[in-house]
Amino acid sequence: MKEPYNMKLFLPIIVFFTIGLINKGAVQSRSFQIATFKEVPDYMMGCGDDCYLSAKDEKKDILICRTDYANALIRINYKSILLKANEHVAHEKNENIYSNEQYILTIKKINIKQTGSEDYTFKGVITIKSGSKVLYQQQIIGDGGC
């Protein structure tokens, strides 16, 4: 009679751990969320790039990223994240790389069109990594200059 009792105890333990592992995976997948934003600190105004997800966002001035060439601003998990230009990382032409202790942001400008002596528009790809793991990658449009 002891064997069926052990099986009755063993089965709930397996179910408990299985549900726990499933829930842990669900929490981890939600731990990274990129968000758009409208407000930019005064010190980042002026020369730089404004990056948008769509022409509709551009018209409403809803950013996915803002740079002043020395810094980049993004929102992750509802927090503003400031990254510094990283000139120590090898990159290609028309590619800007910004980083902090946790994230690496790459803005690759694929199609650049001059709209004034110092102004331009572009299409490109924004990539956010943590180490070598790509967390987010999206096509963007933008404008920049001084």
Short mmCIF file of N, CA, C and O in Angstrom, two decimals:
data_model
loop_
_atom_site.label_atom_id
_atom_site.label_comp_id
_atom_site.label_asym_id
_atom_site.label_seq_id
_atom_site.Cartn_x
_atom_site.Cartn_y
_atom_site.Cartn_z
N MET A 1 0.80 -1.19 0.00
CA MET A 1 0.00 0.00 0.00
C MET A 1 0.86 1.27 0.00
O MET A 1 0.37 2.31 -0.37
N LYS A 2 2.09 1.19 0.38
CA LYS A 2 2.92 2.38 0.43
C LYS A 2 3.26 2.90 -0.96
O LYS A 2 3.43 4.08 -1.15
N GLU A 3 3.39 2.05 -1.94
CA GLU A 3 3.73 2.51 -3.29
C GLU A 3 2.66 3.43 -3.87
O GLU A 3 2.99 4.48 -4.39
N PRO A 4 1.37 3.14 -3.83
CA PRO A 4 0.39 4.08 -4.37
C PRO A 4 0.41 5.41 -3.63
O PRO A 4 0.20 6.46 -4.22
N TYR A 5 0.65 5.39 -2.33
CA TYR A 5 0.71 6.63 -1.56
C TYR A 5 1.88 7.51 -2.05
O TYR A 5 1.74 8.71 -2.23
N ASN A 6 3.04 6.92 -2.31
CA ASN A 6 4.19 7.66 -2.82
C ASN A 6 3.90 8.24 -4.19
O ASN A 6 4.33 9.35 -4.50
N MET A 7 3.21 7.51 -5.04
CA MET A 7 2.86 8.02 -6.36
C MET A 7 1.90 9.19 -6.26
O MET A 7 2.00 10.16 -7.01
N LYS A 8 0.95 9.12 -5.31
CA LYS A 8 0.01 10.22 -5.12
C LYS A 8 0.74 11.47 -4.66
O LYS A 8 0.37 12.58 -5.02
N LEU A 9 1.77 11.35 -3.90
CA LEU A 9 2.55 12.49 -3.44
C LEU A 9 3.50 12.98 -4.53
O LEU A 9 3.69 14.19 -4.70
N PHE A 10 4.05 12.08 -5.30
CA PHE A 10 5.02 12.42 -6.34
C PHE A 10 4.38 13.18 -7.50
O PHE A 10 4.96 14.14 -8.01
N LEU A 11 3.19 12.80 -7.91
CA LEU A 11 2.52 13.44 -9.05
C LEU A 11 2.24 14.94 -8.80
O LEU A 11 2.57 15.75 -9.65
N PRO A 12 1.70 15.35 -7.67
CA PRO A 12 1.49 16.79 -7.44
C PRO A 12 2.80 17.59 -7.43
O PRO A 12 2.84 18.73 -7.87
N ILE A 13 3.87 16.98 -6.95
CA ILE A 13 5.16 17.67 -6.93
C ILE A 13 5.62 17.92 -8.36
O ILE A 13 6.07 19.01 -8.70
N ILE A 14 5.49 16.95 -9.24
CA ILE A 14 5.87 17.12 -10.64
C ILE A 14 5.03 18.21 -11.29
O ILE A 14 5.55 19.09 -11.98
N VAL A 15 3.73 18.18 -11.06
CA VAL A 15 2.84 19.20 -11.63
C VAL A 15 3.22 20.58 -11.11
O VAL A 15 3.28 21.55 -11.87
N PHE A 16 3.48 20.70 -9.83
CA PHE A 16 3.85 21.99 -9.22
C PHE A 16 5.11 22.56 -9.87
O PHE A 16 5.15 23.73 -10.25
N PHE A 17 6.15 21.74 -10.03
CA PHE A 17 7.40 22.22 -10.63
C PHE A 17 7.22 22.54 -12.11
O PHE A 17 7.79 23.50 -12.62
N THR A 18 6.43 21.76 -12.82
CA THR A 18 6.18 22.02 -14.24
C THR A 18 5.48 23.36 -14.42
O THR A 18 5.88 24.17 -15.25
N ILE A 19 4.45 23.62 -13.64
CA ILE A 19 3.74 24.90 -13.72
C ILE A 19 4.67 26.04 -13.33
O ILE A 19 4.67 27.09 -13.97
N GLY A 20 5.49 25.84 -12.34
CA GLY A 20 6.46 26.86 -11.93
C GLY A 20 7.43 27.20 -13.04
O GLY A 20 7.73 28.37 -13.29
N LEU A 21 7.93 26.20 -13.76
CA LEU A 21 8.86 26.45 -14.87
C LEU A 21 8.16 27.17 -16.01
O LEU A 21 8.73 28.07 -16.63
N ILE A 22 6.93 26.81 -16.30
CA ILE A 22 6.18 27.49 -17.37
C ILE A 22 5.98 28.95 -17.01
O ILE A 22 6.19 29.84 -17.81
N ASN A 23 5.57 29.22 -15.79
CA ASN A 23 5.36 30.61 -15.35
C ASN A 23 6.66 31.40 -15.34
O ASN A 23 6.67 32.56 -15.69
N LYS A 24 7.76 30.78 -14.96
CA LYS A 24 9.04 31.48 -14.96
C LYS A 24 9.42 31.90 -16.37
O LYS A 24 9.87 33.01 -16.60
N GLY A 25 9.20 31.04 -17.36
CA GLY A 25 9.48 31.37 -18.75
C GLY A 25 8.62 32.52 -19.23
O GLY A 25 9.07 33.40 -19.95
N ALA A 26 7.37 32.58 -18.82
CA ALA A 26 6.48 33.65 -19.24
C ALA A 26 6.93 34.99 -18.67
O ALA A 26 6.90 36.00 -19.34
N VAL A 27 7.41 34.99 -17.44
CA VAL A 27 7.88 36.23 -16.84
C VAL A 27 9.14 36.72 -17.55
O VAL A 27 9.27 37.89 -17.85
N GLN A 28 10.04 35.83 -17.88
CA GLN A 28 11.26 36.22 -18.55
C GLN A 28 10.99 36.80 -19.93
O GLN A 28 11.64 37.73 -20.34
N SER A 29 10.02 36.28 -20.66
CA SER A 29 9.76 36.78 -21.99
C SER A 29 9.18 38.19 -21.96
O SER A 29 9.27 38.90 -22.93
N ARG A 30 8.56 38.59 -20.85
CA ARG A 30 7.99 39.92 -20.74
C ARG A 30 8.96 40.91 -20.08
O ARG A 30 8.61 42.05 -19.84
N SER A 31 10.18 40.52 -19.81
CA SER A 31 11.09 41.37 -19.07
C SER A 31 11.73 42.46 -19.93
O SER A 31 12.43 43.30 -19.41
N PHE A 32 11.48 42.48 -21.23
CA PHE A 32 12.02 43.52 -22.10
C PHE A 32 10.91 44.07 -22.97
O PHE A 32 10.32 43.36 -23.78
N GLN A 33 10.61 45.35 -22.78
CA GLN A 33 9.61 46.03 -23.61
C GLN A 33 10.16 47.38 -24.02
O GLN A 33 10.54 48.19 -23.18
N ILE A 34 10.21 47.60 -25.33
CA ILE A 34 10.63 48.90 -25.85
C ILE A 34 9.37 49.74 -26.00
O ILE A 34 8.32 49.23 -26.35
N ALA A 35 9.47 51.03 -25.71
CA ALA A 35 8.30 51.91 -25.78
C ALA A 35 8.66 53.19 -26.53
O ALA A 35 9.81 53.63 -26.53
N THR A 36 7.66 53.78 -27.15
CA THR A 36 7.84 55.07 -27.81
C THR A 36 7.66 56.18 -26.77
O THR A 36 7.16 55.95 -25.67
N PHE A 37 8.08 57.40 -27.16
CA PHE A 37 7.99 58.52 -26.23
C PHE A 37 7.95 59.83 -27.00
O PHE A 37 8.25 59.87 -28.19
N LYS A 38 7.55 60.88 -26.30
CA LYS A 38 7.47 62.21 -26.92
C LYS A 38 8.42 63.21 -26.27
O LYS A 38 8.93 64.09 -26.92
N GLU A 39 8.62 63.07 -24.98
CA GLU A 39 9.40 64.06 -24.25
C GLU A 39 10.90 63.73 -24.28
O GLU A 39 11.29 62.60 -24.05
N VAL A 40 11.68 64.77 -24.59
CA VAL A 40 13.13 64.65 -24.66
C VAL A 40 13.73 65.70 -23.73
O VAL A 40 13.29 66.86 -23.74
N PRO A 41 14.74 65.35 -22.94
CA PRO A 41 15.37 66.34 -22.06
C PRO A 41 15.95 67.51 -22.84
O PRO A 41 16.42 67.33 -23.98
N ASP A 42 15.93 68.69 -22.25
CA ASP A 42 16.44 69.90 -22.91
C ASP A 42 17.87 69.74 -23.40
O ASP A 42 18.23 70.22 -24.47
N TYR A 43 18.71 69.05 -22.63
CA TYR A 43 20.12 68.94 -23.01
C TYR A 43 20.32 68.10 -24.28
O TYR A 43 21.39 68.13 -24.88
N MET A 44 19.28 67.38 -24.71
CA MET A 44 19.40 66.58 -25.94
C MET A 44 18.75 67.26 -27.15
O MET A 44 18.73 66.71 -28.24
N MET A 45 18.26 68.46 -26.96
CA MET A 45 17.62 69.19 -28.07
C MET A 45 18.73 69.80 -28.94
O MET A 45 19.84 70.02 -28.50
N GLY A 46 18.40 70.06 -30.18
CA GLY A 46 19.38 70.64 -31.11
C GLY A 46 19.82 69.60 -32.11
O GLY A 46 19.02 68.81 -32.60
N CYS A 47 21.10 69.59 -32.42
CA CYS A 47 21.64 68.67 -33.42
C CYS A 47 21.43 67.22 -32.98
O CYS A 47 21.62 66.89 -31.81
N GLY A 48 21.06 66.37 -33.92
CA GLY A 48 20.87 64.97 -33.61
C GLY A 48 19.93 64.29 -34.57
O GLY A 48 19.54 64.86 -35.60
N ASP A 49 19.56 63.06 -34.23
CA ASP A 49 18.65 62.26 -35.04
C ASP A 49 17.39 61.95 -34.25
O ASP A 49 17.45 61.62 -33.06
N ASP A 50 16.25 62.04 -34.93
CA ASP A 50 14.97 61.59 -34.39
C ASP A 50 14.59 60.34 -35.16
O ASP A 50 14.55 60.35 -36.39
N CYS A 51 14.31 59.26 -34.46
CA CYS A 51 13.96 57.99 -35.08
C CYS A 51 12.51 57.63 -34.76
O CYS A 51 12.08 57.74 -33.61
N TYR A 52 11.78 57.20 -35.79
CA TYR A 52 10.35 56.88 -35.67
C TYR A 52 10.08 55.49 -36.24
O TYR A 52 10.79 55.02 -37.12
N LEU A 53 8.98 54.89 -35.77
CA LEU A 53 8.58 53.59 -36.29
C LEU A 53 7.81 53.71 -37.60
O LEU A 53 7.79 52.77 -38.39
N SER A 54 7.15 54.86 -37.82
CA SER A 54 6.33 55.03 -39.02
C SER A 54 6.17 56.51 -39.35
O SER A 54 6.46 57.38 -38.51
N ALA A 55 5.66 56.77 -40.54
CA ALA A 55 5.37 58.15 -40.94
C ALA A 55 4.28 58.74 -40.05
O ALA A 55 4.29 59.94 -39.74
N LYS A 56 3.35 57.91 -39.64
CA LYS A 56 2.28 58.35 -38.72
C LYS A 56 2.89 58.83 -37.39
O LYS A 56 2.52 59.88 -36.87
N ASP A 57 3.83 58.06 -36.85
CA ASP A 57 4.51 58.46 -35.61
C ASP A 57 5.32 59.74 -35.83
O ASP A 57 5.38 60.60 -34.95
N GLU A 58 5.93 59.87 -37.00
CA GLU A 58 6.73 61.06 -37.30
C GLU A 58 5.84 62.31 -37.28
O GLU A 58 6.22 63.34 -36.72
N LYS A 59 4.67 62.22 -37.87
CA LYS A 59 3.75 63.36 -37.88
C LYS A 59 3.32 63.75 -36.48
O LYS A 59 3.13 64.92 -36.18
N LYS A 60 3.18 62.75 -35.60
CA LYS A 60 2.76 63.01 -34.21
C LYS A 60 3.96 63.24 -33.29
O LYS A 60 3.80 63.45 -32.10
N ASP A 61 5.18 63.18 -33.85
CA ASP A 61 6.42 63.34 -33.09
C ASP A 61 6.55 62.31 -31.95
O ASP A 61 6.92 62.64 -30.84
N ILE A 62 6.24 61.05 -32.28
CA ILE A 62 6.36 59.95 -31.33
C ILE A 62 7.63 59.18 -31.68
O ILE A 62 7.70 58.51 -32.70
N LEU A 63 8.62 59.29 -30.83
CA LEU A 63 9.96 58.75 -31.09
C LEU A 63 10.12 57.32 -30.58
O LEU A 63 9.53 56.94 -29.57
N ILE A 64 10.99 56.58 -31.25
CA ILE A 64 11.47 55.31 -30.73
C ILE A 64 12.88 55.50 -30.18
O ILE A 64 13.33 54.78 -29.30
N CYS A 65 13.58 56.54 -30.70
CA CYS A 65 14.94 56.85 -30.26
C CYS A 65 15.26 58.30 -30.61
O CYS A 65 14.81 58.80 -31.64
N ARG A 66 16.04 58.95 -29.78
CA ARG A 66 16.54 60.31 -30.04
C ARG A 66 18.03 60.31 -29.73
O ARG A 66 18.46 59.80 -28.70
N THR A 67 18.82 60.88 -30.65
CA THR A 67 20.25 61.02 -30.38
C THR A 67 20.65 62.49 -30.48
O THR A 67 20.00 63.27 -31.16
N ASP A 68 21.71 62.84 -29.77
CA ASP A 68 22.35 64.14 -29.97
C ASP A 68 23.79 63.89 -30.44
O ASP A 68 24.67 64.70 -30.23
N TYR A 69 24.00 62.75 -31.03
CA TYR A 69 25.27 62.23 -31.57
C TYR A 69 26.21 61.75 -30.47
O TYR A 69 26.91 60.77 -30.67
N ALA A 70 26.21 62.37 -29.30
CA ALA A 70 27.04 61.89 -28.19
C ALA A 70 26.27 60.89 -27.33
O ALA A 70 26.86 60.02 -26.68
N ASN A 71 24.93 61.00 -27.32
CA ASN A 71 24.07 60.16 -26.49
C ASN A 71 22.88 59.70 -27.30
O ASN A 71 22.49 60.34 -28.28
N ALA A 72 22.26 58.62 -26.84
CA ALA A 72 21.01 58.14 -27.42
C ALA A 72 20.03 57.90 -26.27
O ALA A 72 20.42 57.43 -25.20
N LEU A 73 18.77 58.22 -26.52
CA LEU A 73 17.71 58.03 -25.53
C LEU A 73 16.70 57.04 -26.08
O LEU A 73 16.21 57.21 -27.20
N ILE A 74 16.39 56.00 -25.29
CA ILE A 74 15.36 55.03 -25.62
C ILE A 74 14.56 54.76 -24.35
O ILE A 74 14.97 55.17 -23.26
N ARG A 75 13.42 54.10 -24.49
CA ARG A 75 12.62 53.71 -23.32
C ARG A 75 12.49 52.20 -23.31
O ARG A 75 12.00 51.61 -24.26
N ILE A 76 12.93 51.61 -22.20
CA ILE A 76 12.84 50.16 -22.02
C ILE A 76 12.15 49.91 -20.69
O ILE A 76 12.51 50.51 -19.67
N ASN A 77 11.14 49.05 -20.73
CA ASN A 77 10.38 48.72 -19.53
C ASN A 77 9.89 49.98 -18.80
O ASN A 77 10.00 50.09 -17.59
N TYR A 78 9.41 50.93 -19.59
CA TYR A 78 8.82 52.18 -19.10
C TYR A 78 9.81 53.10 -18.39
O TYR A 78 9.43 53.99 -17.66
N LYS A 79 11.10 52.90 -18.64
CA LYS A 79 12.14 53.76 -18.07
C LYS A 79 12.98 54.34 -19.19
O LYS A 79 13.32 53.64 -20.15
N SER A 80 13.32 55.62 -19.07
CA SER A 80 14.21 56.24 -20.04
C SER A 80 15.62 55.73 -19.81
O SER A 80 16.11 55.72 -18.68
N ILE A 81 16.27 55.31 -20.88
CA ILE A 81 17.62 54.76 -20.82
C ILE A 81 18.52 55.65 -21.68
O ILE A 81 18.24 55.87 -22.85
N LEU A 82 19.60 56.14 -21.09
CA LEU A 82 20.56 56.96 -21.80
C LEU A 82 21.79 56.11 -22.10
O LEU A 82 22.35 55.47 -21.20
N LEU A 83 22.19 56.11 -23.36
CA LEU A 83 23.37 55.36 -23.78
C LEU A 83 24.37 56.35 -24.37
O LEU A 83 23.99 57.36 -24.97
N LYS A 84 25.64 56.08 -24.22
CA LYS A 84 26.71 56.94 -24.72
C LYS A 84 27.25 56.41 -26.05
O LYS A 84 27.29 55.21 -26.27
N ALA A 85 27.68 57.34 -26.91
CA ALA A 85 28.30 56.95 -28.17
C ALA A 85 29.50 56.05 -27.88
O ALA A 85 30.28 56.32 -26.97
N ASN A 86 29.63 55.00 -28.63
CA ASN A 86 30.71 54.04 -28.41
C ASN A 86 31.56 53.97 -29.67
O ASN A 86 31.25 53.27 -30.61
N GLU A 87 32.63 54.72 -29.68
CA GLU A 87 33.54 54.77 -30.83
C GLU A 87 34.57 53.64 -30.79
O GLU A 87 35.31 53.45 -31.74
N HIS A 88 34.60 52.89 -29.69
CA HIS A 88 35.58 51.81 -29.55
C HIS A 88 35.13 50.52 -30.22
O HIS A 88 35.92 49.60 -30.37
N VAL A 89 33.86 50.47 -30.63
CA VAL A 89 33.33 49.28 -31.29
C VAL A 89 33.43 49.47 -32.79
O VAL A 89 33.06 50.52 -33.31
N ALA A 90 33.94 48.47 -33.48
CA ALA A 90 34.04 48.56 -34.94
C ALA A 90 32.64 48.60 -35.53
O ALA A 90 31.77 47.82 -35.15
N HIS A 91 32.41 49.54 -36.41
CA HIS A 91 31.11 49.63 -37.07
C HIS A 91 31.28 50.08 -38.51
O HIS A 91 32.34 50.52 -38.92
N GLU A 92 30.21 49.92 -39.26
CA GLU A 92 30.22 50.24 -40.68
C GLU A 92 29.88 51.71 -40.89
O GLU A 92 29.44 52.41 -39.98
N LYS A 93 30.05 52.17 -42.13
CA LYS A 93 29.66 53.51 -42.51
C LYS A 93 28.15 53.68 -42.29
O LYS A 93 27.40 52.73 -42.50
N ASN A 94 27.74 54.86 -41.89
CA ASN A 94 26.33 55.18 -41.63
C ASN A 94 25.73 54.34 -40.52
O ASN A 94 24.54 54.03 -40.53
N GLU A 95 26.55 53.94 -39.58
CA GLU A 95 26.10 53.15 -38.43
C GLU A 95 26.60 53.83 -37.17
O GLU A 95 27.78 54.16 -37.07
N ASN A 96 25.69 54.06 -36.23
CA ASN A 96 26.05 54.65 -34.95
C ASN A 96 25.79 53.63 -33.85
O ASN A 96 24.77 52.95 -33.86
N ILE A 97 26.73 53.53 -32.92
CA ILE A 97 26.61 52.57 -31.83
C ILE A 97 26.69 53.32 -30.51
O ILE A 97 27.58 54.14 -30.29
N TYR A 98 25.71 53.02 -29.64
CA TYR A 98 25.63 53.62 -28.31
C TYR A 98 25.51 52.49 -27.31
O TYR A 98 24.94 51.44 -27.61
N SER A 99 26.06 52.68 -26.10
CA SER A 99 25.98 51.59 -25.13
C SER A 99 26.02 52.12 -23.70
O SER A 99 26.39 53.26 -23.45
N ASN A 100 25.59 51.26 -22.80
CA ASN A 100 25.78 51.44 -21.36
C ASN A 100 26.16 50.08 -20.80
O ASN A 100 26.51 49.18 -21.56
N GLU A 101 26.08 49.89 -19.50
CA GLU A 101 26.50 48.63 -18.90
C GLU A 101 25.61 47.46 -19.33
O GLU A 101 26.03 46.31 -19.30
N GLN A 102 24.36 47.75 -19.73
CA GLN A 102 23.40 46.69 -19.99
C GLN A 102 23.04 46.51 -21.46
O GLN A 102 22.80 45.40 -21.91
N TYR A 103 23.01 47.60 -22.24
CA TYR A 103 22.49 47.53 -23.60
C TYR A 103 23.46 48.11 -24.62
O TYR A 103 24.26 48.99 -24.30
N ILE A 104 23.34 47.61 -25.86
CA ILE A 104 24.05 48.16 -27.01
C ILE A 104 22.98 48.51 -28.05
O ILE A 104 22.19 47.66 -28.44
N LEU A 105 22.97 49.76 -28.46
CA LEU A 105 22.03 50.26 -29.45
C LEU A 105 22.79 50.56 -30.73
O LEU A 105 23.79 51.26 -30.71
N THR A 106 22.31 50.01 -31.84
CA THR A 106 22.90 50.28 -33.14
C THR A 106 21.83 50.90 -34.04
O THR A 106 20.72 50.38 -34.13
N ILE A 107 22.18 52.02 -34.66
CA ILE A 107 21.31 52.65 -35.65
C ILE A 107 22.05 52.58 -36.97
O ILE A 107 23.09 53.19 -37.15
N LYS A 108 21.51 51.79 -37.88
CA LYS A 108 22.10 51.62 -39.21
C LYS A 108 21.23 52.38 -40.20
O LYS A 108 20.07 52.05 -40.41
N LYS A 109 21.80 53.44 -40.79
CA LYS A 109 21.08 54.25 -41.78
C LYS A 109 21.33 53.65 -43.15
O LYS A 109 22.46 53.64 -43.64
N ILE A 110 20.26 53.17 -43.77
CA ILE A 110 20.38 52.47 -45.04
C ILE A 110 20.20 53.42 -46.22
O ILE A 110 20.92 53.34 -47.20
N ASN A 111 19.26 54.32 -46.15
CA ASN A 111 18.97 55.23 -47.24
C ASN A 111 18.92 56.65 -46.68
O ASN A 111 18.03 56.98 -45.90
N ILE A 112 19.88 57.48 -47.06
CA ILE A 112 19.97 58.85 -46.55
C ILE A 112 19.71 59.82 -47.69
O ILE A 112 20.29 59.69 -48.77
N LYS A 113 18.83 60.78 -47.44
CA LYS A 113 18.51 61.79 -48.44
C LYS A 113 18.75 63.17 -47.83
O LYS A 113 18.17 63.50 -46.79
N GLN A 114 19.63 63.96 -48.45
CA GLN A 114 19.92 65.32 -47.98
C GLN A 114 18.71 66.22 -48.25
O GLN A 114 18.19 66.26 -49.36
N THR A 115 18.24 66.94 -47.22
CA THR A 115 17.07 67.82 -47.38
C THR A 115 17.44 69.28 -47.18
O THR A 115 16.60 70.15 -47.37
N GLY A 116 18.66 69.56 -46.81
CA GLY A 116 19.16 70.91 -46.61
C GLY A 116 20.66 70.84 -46.45
O GLY A 116 21.25 69.76 -46.52
N SER A 117 21.28 71.98 -46.20
CA SER A 117 22.75 71.98 -46.09
C SER A 117 23.23 71.12 -44.92
O SER A 117 24.29 70.52 -45.00
N GLU A 118 22.45 71.08 -43.84
CA GLU A 118 22.84 70.28 -42.67
C GLU A 118 21.77 69.27 -42.26
O GLU A 118 21.92 68.60 -41.25
N ASP A 119 20.70 69.19 -43.01
CA ASP A 119 19.57 68.33 -42.63
C ASP A 119 19.41 67.17 -43.61
O ASP A 119 19.73 67.29 -44.78
N TYR A 120 18.85 66.07 -43.11
CA TYR A 120 18.65 64.88 -43.92
C TYR A 120 17.51 64.04 -43.35
O TYR A 120 17.11 64.21 -42.20
N THR A 121 16.99 63.15 -44.18
CA THR A 121 16.05 62.13 -43.74
C THR A 121 16.71 60.78 -44.00
O THR A 121 17.64 60.68 -44.80
N PHE A 122 16.23 59.76 -43.33
CA PHE A 122 16.82 58.44 -43.53
C PHE A 122 15.83 57.33 -43.25
O PHE A 122 14.82 57.53 -42.57
N LYS A 123 16.14 56.17 -43.79
CA LYS A 123 15.48 54.92 -43.46
C LYS A 123 16.58 54.03 -42.92
O LYS A 123 17.74 54.14 -43.33
N GLY A 124 16.22 53.17 -42.00
CA GLY A 124 17.25 52.33 -41.43
C GLY A 124 16.71 51.23 -40.55
O GLY A 124 15.52 50.90 -40.60
N VAL A 125 17.59 50.72 -39.73
CA VAL A 125 17.26 49.64 -38.80
C VAL A 125 17.86 49.97 -37.44
O VAL A 125 19.02 50.38 -37.34
N ILE A 126 17.04 49.81 -36.41
CA ILE A 126 17.52 49.99 -35.04
C ILE A 126 17.60 48.60 -34.41
O ILE A 126 16.71 47.77 -34.60
N THR A 127 18.70 48.35 -33.71
CA THR A 127 18.91 47.07 -33.05
C THR A 127 19.33 47.33 -31.61
O THR A 127 20.20 48.16 -31.36
N ILE A 128 18.71 46.60 -30.68
CA ILE A 128 19.09 46.69 -29.28
C ILE A 128 19.53 45.30 -28.84
O ILE A 128 18.81 44.32 -29.04
N LYS A 129 20.73 45.24 -28.27
CA LYS A 129 21.29 43.98 -27.81
C LYS A 129 21.62 44.06 -26.32
O LYS A 129 21.85 45.14 -25.79
N SER A 130 21.70 42.91 -25.72
CA SER A 130 22.28 42.76 -24.40
C SER A 130 23.38 41.71 -24.58
O SER A 130 23.08 40.55 -24.85
N GLY A 131 24.62 42.14 -24.50
CA GLY A 131 25.72 41.26 -24.86
C GLY A 131 25.62 40.94 -26.34
O GLY A 131 25.49 41.84 -27.16
N SER A 132 25.60 39.67 -26.70
CA SER A 132 25.46 39.29 -28.10
C SER A 132 24.02 38.93 -28.46
O SER A 132 23.72 38.64 -29.62
N LYS A 133 23.12 38.97 -27.49
CA LYS A 133 21.72 38.59 -27.72
C LYS A 133 20.92 39.78 -28.23
O LYS A 133 20.86 40.83 -27.59
N VAL A 134 20.29 39.62 -29.41
CA VAL A 134 19.44 40.66 -29.97
C VAL A 134 18.10 40.64 -29.24
O VAL A 134 17.39 39.63 -29.25
N LEU A 135 17.76 41.76 -28.60
CA LEU A 135 16.51 41.89 -27.87
C LEU A 135 15.41 42.52 -28.73
O LEU A 135 14.23 42.27 -28.52
N TYR A 136 15.83 43.38 -29.66
CA TYR A 136 14.86 44.14 -30.45
C TYR A 136 15.51 44.57 -31.75
O TYR A 136 16.66 45.02 -31.75
N GLN A 137 14.78 44.43 -32.85
CA GLN A 137 15.26 44.93 -34.13
C GLN A 137 14.06 45.37 -34.94
O GLN A 137 13.06 44.65 -35.01
N GLN A 138 14.14 46.58 -35.52
CA GLN A 138 12.99 47.15 -36.19
C GLN A 138 13.43 48.13 -37.27
O GLN A 138 14.39 48.89 -37.07
N GLN A 139 12.72 48.14 -38.38
CA GLN A 139 12.96 49.16 -39.40
C GLN A 139 12.43 50.49 -38.88
O GLN A 139 11.39 50.53 -38.18
N ILE A 140 13.13 51.57 -39.20
CA ILE A 140 12.75 52.90 -38.74
C ILE A 140 12.88 53.90 -39.88
O ILE A 140 13.49 53.60 -40.90
N ILE A 141 12.30 55.07 -39.65
CA ILE A 141 12.55 56.23 -40.49
C ILE A 141 12.99 57.33 -39.56
O ILE A 141 12.80 57.25 -38.34
N GLY A 142 13.62 58.35 -40.10
CA GLY A 142 14.07 59.41 -39.22
C GLY A 142 14.53 60.63 -39.97
O GLY A 142 14.57 60.67 -41.20
N ASP A 143 14.84 61.65 -39.19
CA ASP A 143 15.44 62.86 -39.74
C ASP A 143 16.49 63.34 -38.76
O ASP A 143 16.46 63.03 -37.58
N GLY A 144 17.43 64.08 -39.30
CA GLY A 144 18.52 64.55 -38.46
C GLY A 144 19.18 65.78 -39.03
O GLY A 144 18.83 66.27 -40.10
N GLY A 145 20.13 66.26 -38.27
CA GLY A 145 20.89 67.43 -38.67
C GLY A 145 20.97 68.44 -37.54
O GLY A 145 20.70 68.14 -36.39
N CYS A 146 21.33 69.66 -37.92
CA CYS A 146 21.45 70.76 -36.94
C CYS A 146 20.51 71.89 -37.26
O CYS A 146 20.10 72.09 -38.36
#
